[in-house]
Short mmCIF file of C-alpha atoms in Angstrom, two decimals:
data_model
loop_
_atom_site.label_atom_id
_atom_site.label_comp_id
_atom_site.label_asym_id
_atom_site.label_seq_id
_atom_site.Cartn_x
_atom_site.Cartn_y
_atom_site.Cartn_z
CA UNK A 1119 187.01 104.00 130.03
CA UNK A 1120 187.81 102.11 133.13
CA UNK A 1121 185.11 99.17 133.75
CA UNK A 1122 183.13 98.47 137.37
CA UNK A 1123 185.28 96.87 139.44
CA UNK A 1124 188.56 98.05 137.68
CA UNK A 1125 192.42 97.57 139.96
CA UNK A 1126 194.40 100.24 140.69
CA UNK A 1127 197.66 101.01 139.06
CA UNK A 1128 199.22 98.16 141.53
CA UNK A 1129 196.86 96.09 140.57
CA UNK A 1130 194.87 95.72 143.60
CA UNK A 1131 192.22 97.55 144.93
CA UNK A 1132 191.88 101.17 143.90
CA UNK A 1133 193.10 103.72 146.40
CA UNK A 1134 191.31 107.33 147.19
CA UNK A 1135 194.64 108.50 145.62
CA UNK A 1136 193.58 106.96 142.23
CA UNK A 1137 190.36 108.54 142.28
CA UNK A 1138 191.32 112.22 142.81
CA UNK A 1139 193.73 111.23 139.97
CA UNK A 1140 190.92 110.15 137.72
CA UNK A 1141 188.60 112.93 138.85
CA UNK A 1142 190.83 115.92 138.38
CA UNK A 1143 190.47 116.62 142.17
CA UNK A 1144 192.42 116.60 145.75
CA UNK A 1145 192.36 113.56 148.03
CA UNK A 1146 190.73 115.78 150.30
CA UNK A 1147 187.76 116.42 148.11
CA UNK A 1148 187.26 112.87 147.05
CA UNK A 1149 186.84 111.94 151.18
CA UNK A 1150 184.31 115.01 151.16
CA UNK A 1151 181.97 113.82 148.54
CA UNK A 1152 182.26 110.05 150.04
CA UNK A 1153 181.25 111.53 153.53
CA UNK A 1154 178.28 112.94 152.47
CA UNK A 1155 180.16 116.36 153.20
CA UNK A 1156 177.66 119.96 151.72
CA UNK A 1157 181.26 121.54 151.03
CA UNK A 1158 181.54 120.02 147.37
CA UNK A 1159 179.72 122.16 144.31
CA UNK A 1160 177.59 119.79 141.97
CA UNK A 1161 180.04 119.57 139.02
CA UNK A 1162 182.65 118.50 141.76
CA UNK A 1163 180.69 115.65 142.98
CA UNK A 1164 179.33 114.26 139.91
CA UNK A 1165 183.07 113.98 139.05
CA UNK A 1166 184.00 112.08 142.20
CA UNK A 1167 181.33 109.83 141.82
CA UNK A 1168 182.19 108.94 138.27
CA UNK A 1169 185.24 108.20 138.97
CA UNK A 1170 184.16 106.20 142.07
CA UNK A 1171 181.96 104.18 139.31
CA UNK A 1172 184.71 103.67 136.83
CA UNK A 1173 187.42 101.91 139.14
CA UNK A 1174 184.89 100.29 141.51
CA UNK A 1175 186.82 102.30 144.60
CA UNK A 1176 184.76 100.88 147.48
CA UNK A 1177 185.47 103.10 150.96
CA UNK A 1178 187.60 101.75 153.69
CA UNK A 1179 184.94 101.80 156.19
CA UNK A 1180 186.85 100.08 158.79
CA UNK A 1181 189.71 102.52 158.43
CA UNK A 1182 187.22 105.44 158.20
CA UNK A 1183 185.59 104.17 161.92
CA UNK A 1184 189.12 103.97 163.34
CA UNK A 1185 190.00 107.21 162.36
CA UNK A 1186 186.80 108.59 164.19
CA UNK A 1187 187.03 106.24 167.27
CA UNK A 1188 184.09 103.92 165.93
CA UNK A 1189 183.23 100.40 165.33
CA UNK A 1190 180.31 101.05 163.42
CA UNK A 1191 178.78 97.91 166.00
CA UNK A 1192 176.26 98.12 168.55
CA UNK A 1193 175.31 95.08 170.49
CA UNK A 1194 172.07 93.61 171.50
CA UNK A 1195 172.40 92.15 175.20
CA UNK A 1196 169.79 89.85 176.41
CA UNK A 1197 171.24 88.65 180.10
CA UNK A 1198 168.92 85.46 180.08
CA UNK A 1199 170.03 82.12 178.30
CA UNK A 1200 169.69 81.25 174.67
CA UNK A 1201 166.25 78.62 175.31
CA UNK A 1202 164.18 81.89 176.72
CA UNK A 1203 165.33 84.08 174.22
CA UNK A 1204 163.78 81.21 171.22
CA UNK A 1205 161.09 80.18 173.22
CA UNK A 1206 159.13 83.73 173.94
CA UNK A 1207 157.94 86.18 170.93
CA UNK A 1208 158.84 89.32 173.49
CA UNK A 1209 162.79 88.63 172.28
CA UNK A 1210 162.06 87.66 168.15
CA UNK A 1211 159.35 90.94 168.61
CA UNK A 1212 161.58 93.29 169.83
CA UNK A 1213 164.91 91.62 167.47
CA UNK A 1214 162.62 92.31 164.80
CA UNK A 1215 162.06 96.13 165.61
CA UNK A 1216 165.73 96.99 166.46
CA UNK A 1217 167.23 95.03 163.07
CA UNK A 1218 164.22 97.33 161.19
CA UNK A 1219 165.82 100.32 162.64
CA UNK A 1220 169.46 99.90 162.34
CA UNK A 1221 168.73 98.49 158.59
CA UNK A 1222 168.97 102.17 157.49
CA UNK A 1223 172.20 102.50 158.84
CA UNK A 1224 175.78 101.39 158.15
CA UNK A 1225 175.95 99.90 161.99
CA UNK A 1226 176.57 96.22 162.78
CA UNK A 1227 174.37 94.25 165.10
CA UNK A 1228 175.67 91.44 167.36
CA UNK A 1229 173.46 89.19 169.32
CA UNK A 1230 174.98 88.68 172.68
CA UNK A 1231 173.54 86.27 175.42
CA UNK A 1232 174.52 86.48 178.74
CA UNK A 1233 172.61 84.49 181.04
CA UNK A 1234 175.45 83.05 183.08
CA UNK A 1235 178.50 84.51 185.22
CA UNK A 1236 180.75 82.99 182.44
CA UNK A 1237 178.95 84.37 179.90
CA UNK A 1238 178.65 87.45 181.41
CA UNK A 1239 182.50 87.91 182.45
CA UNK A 1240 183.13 87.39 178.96
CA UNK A 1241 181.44 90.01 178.03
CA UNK A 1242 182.87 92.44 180.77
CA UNK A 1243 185.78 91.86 178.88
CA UNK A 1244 184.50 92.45 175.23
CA UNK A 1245 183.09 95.72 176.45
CA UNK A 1246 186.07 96.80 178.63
CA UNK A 1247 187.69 96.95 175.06
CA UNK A 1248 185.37 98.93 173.35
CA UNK A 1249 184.42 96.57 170.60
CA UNK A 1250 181.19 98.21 170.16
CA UNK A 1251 179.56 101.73 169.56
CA UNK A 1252 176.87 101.45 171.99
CA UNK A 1253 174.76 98.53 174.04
CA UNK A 1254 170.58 97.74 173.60
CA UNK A 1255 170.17 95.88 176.81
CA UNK A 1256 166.91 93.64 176.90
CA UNK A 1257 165.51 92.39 179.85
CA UNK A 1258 167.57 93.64 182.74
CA UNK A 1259 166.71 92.46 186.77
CA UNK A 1260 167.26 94.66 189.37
CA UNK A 1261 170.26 93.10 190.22
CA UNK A 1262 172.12 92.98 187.13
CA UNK A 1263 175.52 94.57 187.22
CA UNK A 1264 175.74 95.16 183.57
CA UNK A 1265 173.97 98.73 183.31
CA UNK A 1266 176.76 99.63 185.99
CA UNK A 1267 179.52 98.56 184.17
CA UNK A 1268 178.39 100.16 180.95
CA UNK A 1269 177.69 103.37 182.94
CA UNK A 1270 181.41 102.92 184.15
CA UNK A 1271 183.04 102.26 180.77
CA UNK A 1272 180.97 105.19 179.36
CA UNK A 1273 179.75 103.34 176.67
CA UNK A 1274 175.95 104.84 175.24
CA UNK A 1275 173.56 102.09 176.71
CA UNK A 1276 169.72 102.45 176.61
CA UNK A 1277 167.81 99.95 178.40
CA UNK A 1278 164.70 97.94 177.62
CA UNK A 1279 162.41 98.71 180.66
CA UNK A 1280 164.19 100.79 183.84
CA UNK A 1281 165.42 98.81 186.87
CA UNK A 1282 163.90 100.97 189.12
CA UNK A 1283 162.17 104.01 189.17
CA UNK A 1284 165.85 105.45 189.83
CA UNK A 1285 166.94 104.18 186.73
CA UNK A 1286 169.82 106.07 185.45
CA UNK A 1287 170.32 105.08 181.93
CA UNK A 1288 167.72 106.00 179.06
CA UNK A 1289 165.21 103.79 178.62
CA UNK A 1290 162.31 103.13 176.18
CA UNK A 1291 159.40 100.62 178.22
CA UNK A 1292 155.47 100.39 177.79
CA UNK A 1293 153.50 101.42 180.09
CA UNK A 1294 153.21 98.63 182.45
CA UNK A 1295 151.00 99.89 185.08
CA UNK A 1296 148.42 101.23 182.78
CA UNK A 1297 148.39 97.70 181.00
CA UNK A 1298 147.79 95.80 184.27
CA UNK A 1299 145.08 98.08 185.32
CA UNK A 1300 143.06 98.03 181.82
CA UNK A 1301 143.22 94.14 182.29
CA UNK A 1302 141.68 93.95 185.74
CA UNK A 1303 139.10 96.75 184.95
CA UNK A 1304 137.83 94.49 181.45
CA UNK A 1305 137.49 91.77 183.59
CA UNK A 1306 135.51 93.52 186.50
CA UNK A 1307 133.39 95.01 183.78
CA UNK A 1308 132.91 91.41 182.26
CA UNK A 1309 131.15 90.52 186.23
CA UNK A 1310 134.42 88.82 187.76
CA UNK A 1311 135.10 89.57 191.23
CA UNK A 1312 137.51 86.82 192.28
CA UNK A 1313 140.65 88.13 190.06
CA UNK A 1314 143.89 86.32 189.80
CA UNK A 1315 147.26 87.34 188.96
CA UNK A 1316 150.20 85.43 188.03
CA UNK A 1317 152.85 87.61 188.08
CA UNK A 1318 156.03 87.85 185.98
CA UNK A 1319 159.93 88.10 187.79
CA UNK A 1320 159.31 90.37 190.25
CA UNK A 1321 163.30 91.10 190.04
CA UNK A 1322 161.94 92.95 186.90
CA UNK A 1323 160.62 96.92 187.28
CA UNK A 1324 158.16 96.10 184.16
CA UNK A 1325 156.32 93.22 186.27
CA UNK A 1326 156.34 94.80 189.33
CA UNK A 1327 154.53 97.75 187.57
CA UNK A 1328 152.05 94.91 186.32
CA UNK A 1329 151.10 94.24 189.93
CA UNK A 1330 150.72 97.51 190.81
CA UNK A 1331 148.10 98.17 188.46
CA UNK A 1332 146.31 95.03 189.30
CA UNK A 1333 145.80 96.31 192.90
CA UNK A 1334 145.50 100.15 191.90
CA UNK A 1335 142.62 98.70 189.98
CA UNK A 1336 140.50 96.58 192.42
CA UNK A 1337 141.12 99.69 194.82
CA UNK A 1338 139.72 102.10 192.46
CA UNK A 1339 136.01 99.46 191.93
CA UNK A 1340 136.35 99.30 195.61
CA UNK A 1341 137.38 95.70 195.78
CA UNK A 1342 139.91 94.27 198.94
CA UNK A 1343 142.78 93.49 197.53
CA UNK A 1344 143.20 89.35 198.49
CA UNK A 1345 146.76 88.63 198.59
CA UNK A 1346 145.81 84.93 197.99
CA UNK A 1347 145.07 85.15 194.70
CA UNK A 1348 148.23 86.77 193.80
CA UNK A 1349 150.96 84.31 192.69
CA UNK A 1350 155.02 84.91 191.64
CA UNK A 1351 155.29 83.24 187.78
CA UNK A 1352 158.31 83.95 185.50
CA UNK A 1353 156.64 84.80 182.35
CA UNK A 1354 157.27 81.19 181.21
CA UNK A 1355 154.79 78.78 180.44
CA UNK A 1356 155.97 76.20 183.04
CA UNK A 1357 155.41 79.11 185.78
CA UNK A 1358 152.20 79.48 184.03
CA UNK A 1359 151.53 76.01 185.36
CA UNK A 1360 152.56 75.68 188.11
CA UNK A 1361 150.99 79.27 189.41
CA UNK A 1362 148.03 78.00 188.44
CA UNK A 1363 148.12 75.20 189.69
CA UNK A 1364 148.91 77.00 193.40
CA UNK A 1365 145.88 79.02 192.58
CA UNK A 1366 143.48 76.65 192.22
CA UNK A 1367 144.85 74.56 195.15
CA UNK A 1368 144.36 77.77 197.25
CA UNK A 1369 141.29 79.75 196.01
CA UNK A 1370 139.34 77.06 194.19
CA UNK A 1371 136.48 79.70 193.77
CA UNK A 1372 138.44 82.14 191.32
CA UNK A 1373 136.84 83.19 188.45
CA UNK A 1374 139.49 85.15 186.46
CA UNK A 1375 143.40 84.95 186.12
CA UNK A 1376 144.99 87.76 184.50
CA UNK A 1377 148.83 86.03 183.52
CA UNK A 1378 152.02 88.12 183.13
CA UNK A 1379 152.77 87.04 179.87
CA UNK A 1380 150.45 85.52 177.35
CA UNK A 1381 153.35 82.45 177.30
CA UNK A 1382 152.58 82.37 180.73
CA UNK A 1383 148.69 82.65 180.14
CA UNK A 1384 149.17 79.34 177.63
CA UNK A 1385 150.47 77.22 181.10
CA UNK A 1386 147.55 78.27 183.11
CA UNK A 1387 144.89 77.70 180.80
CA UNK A 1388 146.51 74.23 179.89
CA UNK A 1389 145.52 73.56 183.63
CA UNK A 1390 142.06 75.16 183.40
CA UNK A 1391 141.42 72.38 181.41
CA UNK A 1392 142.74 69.61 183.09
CA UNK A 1393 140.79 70.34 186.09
CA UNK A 1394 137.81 70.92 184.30
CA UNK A 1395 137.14 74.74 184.09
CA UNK A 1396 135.63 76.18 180.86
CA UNK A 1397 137.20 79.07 179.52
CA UNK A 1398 135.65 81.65 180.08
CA UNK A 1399 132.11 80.41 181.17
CA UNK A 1400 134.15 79.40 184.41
CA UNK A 1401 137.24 81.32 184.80
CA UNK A 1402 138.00 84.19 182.33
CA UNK A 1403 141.38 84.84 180.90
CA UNK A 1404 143.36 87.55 180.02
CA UNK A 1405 147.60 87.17 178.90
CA UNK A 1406 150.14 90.08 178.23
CA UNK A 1407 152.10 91.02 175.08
CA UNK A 1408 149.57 90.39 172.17
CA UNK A 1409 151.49 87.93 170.46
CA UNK A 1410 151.14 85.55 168.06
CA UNK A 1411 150.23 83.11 171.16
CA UNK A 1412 147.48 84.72 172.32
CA UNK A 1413 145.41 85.16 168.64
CA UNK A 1414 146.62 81.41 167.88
CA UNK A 1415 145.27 80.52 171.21
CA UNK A 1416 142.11 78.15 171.71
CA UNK A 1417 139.73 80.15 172.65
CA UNK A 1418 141.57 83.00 171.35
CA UNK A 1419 143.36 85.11 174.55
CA UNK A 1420 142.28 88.74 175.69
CA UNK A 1421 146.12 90.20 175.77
CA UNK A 1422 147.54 93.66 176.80
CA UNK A 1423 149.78 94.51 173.56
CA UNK A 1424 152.71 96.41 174.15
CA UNK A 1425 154.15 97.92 171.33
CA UNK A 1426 157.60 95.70 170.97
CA UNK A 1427 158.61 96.16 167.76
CA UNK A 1428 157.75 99.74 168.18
CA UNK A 1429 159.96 99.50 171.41
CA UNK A 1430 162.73 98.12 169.54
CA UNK A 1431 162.89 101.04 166.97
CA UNK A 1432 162.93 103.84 169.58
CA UNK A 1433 165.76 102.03 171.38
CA UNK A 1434 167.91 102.32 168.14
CA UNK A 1435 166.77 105.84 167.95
CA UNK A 1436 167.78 107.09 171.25
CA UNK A 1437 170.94 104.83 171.35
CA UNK A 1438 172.23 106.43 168.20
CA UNK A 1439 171.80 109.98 169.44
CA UNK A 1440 173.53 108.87 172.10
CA UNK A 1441 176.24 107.01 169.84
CA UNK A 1442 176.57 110.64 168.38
CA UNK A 1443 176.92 112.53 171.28
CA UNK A 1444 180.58 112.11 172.19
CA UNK A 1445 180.83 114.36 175.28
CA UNK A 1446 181.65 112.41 178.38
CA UNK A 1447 178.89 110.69 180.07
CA UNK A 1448 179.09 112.54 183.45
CA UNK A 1449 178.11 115.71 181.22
CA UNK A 1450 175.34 114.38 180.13
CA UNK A 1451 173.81 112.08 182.89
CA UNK A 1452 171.03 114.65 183.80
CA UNK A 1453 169.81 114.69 180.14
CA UNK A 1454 169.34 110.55 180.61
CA UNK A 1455 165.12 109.65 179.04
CA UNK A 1456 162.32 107.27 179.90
CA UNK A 1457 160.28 106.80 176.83
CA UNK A 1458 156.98 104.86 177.96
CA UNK A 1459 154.62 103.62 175.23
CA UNK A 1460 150.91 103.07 175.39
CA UNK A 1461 149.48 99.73 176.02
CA UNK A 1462 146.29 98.52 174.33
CA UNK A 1463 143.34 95.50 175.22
CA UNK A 1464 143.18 93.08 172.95
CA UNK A 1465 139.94 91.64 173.61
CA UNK A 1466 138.98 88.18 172.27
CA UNK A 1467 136.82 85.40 173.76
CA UNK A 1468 138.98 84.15 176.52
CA UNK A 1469 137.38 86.51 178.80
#
């Protein structure tokens, strides 16, 4: 009997050929029983597969995905540059729920950054040649042209948060609004009545969202809404800073911030501090994202969690159906999804 890992008759790797031979069988049968195909009887199979075991035949998936039109590769596309992605737990969170997905696949993931035109032409041009199955885009502006481009190369894209609320690919997003609103009602329940907001990129639909449901708040308790204490960040901590700072300078009698980000929420309590206002006795705090930030944070940060990992699954989910679906996009443009996710308080001292 033929050991693991046994050459063919030419000495190299064993062919399909080889194992039909060994198992009695067609060539044609031996690719049904590696496909996974029903159309085999037992007896058949268990043959195949012993013979599959005996020469160590190992499938030729590349040849297999170019006989279907595949790459058996999707591709991960975060259009910001390589320091953001390392430097905020949204990216690693939601890198960590997409690689937990497509784990229990045969796909291939590539990490692709493409913060800058040349980066981004580059990619044009690795798309354009469809070196890839289908595209996870993560953290898209308004203006980004890649959505379009995918759209135009019909490639299966889902999207990580919708542009707009026109947004014409499927998307998976938490719910954004509902978040910002739950952290502005804890904190009017909690007595505060001079509510900040640092804002993330407003170029993003998710942040813009955030806003909203700061004001649709305060509206609903009956409070003006005081554009003063609203202040553009960029989910970074620096923004987080330097918001705050413009906060302070402007509407020294705040007593509450609620930050974009918790990353964000880190800068602005770092100048709490420095000016000498006691979190929360003074001025209550409340972040965005539940990571490991805000529970590491001192005093530990009230945080809106958005389920990222969880976000990162369903993207793989609804990209692969997609992946499967090989009718031409145009066909299937009015059957395009927005999955939205709940959002939960996280509440901890900071406020």
């Amino acid at each position: 009997m033929a050991s693991h890992g046994a050459r063919g008759r030419s000495g190299g790797r064993p062919t399909l050929e080889e194992v039909a031979a060994r198992a009695g069988v067609g060539r044609g049968t031996v690719s049904r029983v590696i496909n996974g195909s029903p159309r085999v009887s037992d007896a058949t199979r268990a043959a195949v597969e012993a013979a599959v075991a005996e020469l160590g035949y190992v499938p030729n998936t590349a040849a297999r995905a170019l006989a279907a039109n595949r790459t058996d590769a999707i591709a991960l596309v975060v259009p910001e540059p390589e320091t953001r992605f390392f430097a905020e737990p949204y990216f690693s969170d939601m890198l960590r729920g997409v690689g937990s997905a497509i784990s229990d696949t045969e796909m291939q993931l590539l990490l692709i950054f493409a913060g800058s035109d040349r980066e981004r032409e580059r990619l044009a041009q690795y798309l354009a040649a469809h070196r890839v199955d289908g595209v996870l885009l993560v953290s898209t502006h308004a203006d980004d042209p890649l959505p379009d481009l995918l759209a135009q190369l019909e490639i299966p894209a889902v999207i990580s948060g919708p542009r707009s609320a026109a947004e014409t690919l499927t998307s998976v997003d938490s719910d954004n609004y509902g978040g910002g609103r739950q952290a502005v009602e804890h904190l009017l329940s909690r007595g505060r009545r001079r509510i900040a907001h640092i804002t993330g990129r407003l170029d993003v639909y998710g942040a813009q969202r955030r806003v909203d449901g700061y004001r649709e708040a305060l509206e609903a308790a009956g409070h003006e809404v005081d554009e003063d204490l609203i202040e553009p960040g960029d989910f970074t901590e620096e923004g987080g800073r330097r918001a705050m700072t413009r906060l302070l300078s402007r509407c020294p009698d705040l007593d509450a911030v609620f930050a974009g980000s918790d990353v964000t929420a880190a800068g602005a309590r770092q100048v709490l501090r420095e000016q000498g206002r006691r979190i929360p006795e003074d001025v209550a705090l409340v972040g965005y994202d539940d990571s490991a930030i805000a529970r590491h944070m001192d005093p530990p940060l009230t945080s809106v969690r958005q389920p990222i990992v969880e976000m990162g699954r369903a993207m793989i989910d609804l990209l692969l159906e997609e992946v499967a679906d090989r009718r031409p996009t145009a066909s299937r443009v009015l059957e395009r999804r927005r999955l939205v996710l709940p959002t939960e308080l996280m509440t901890r001292t900071s406020s």
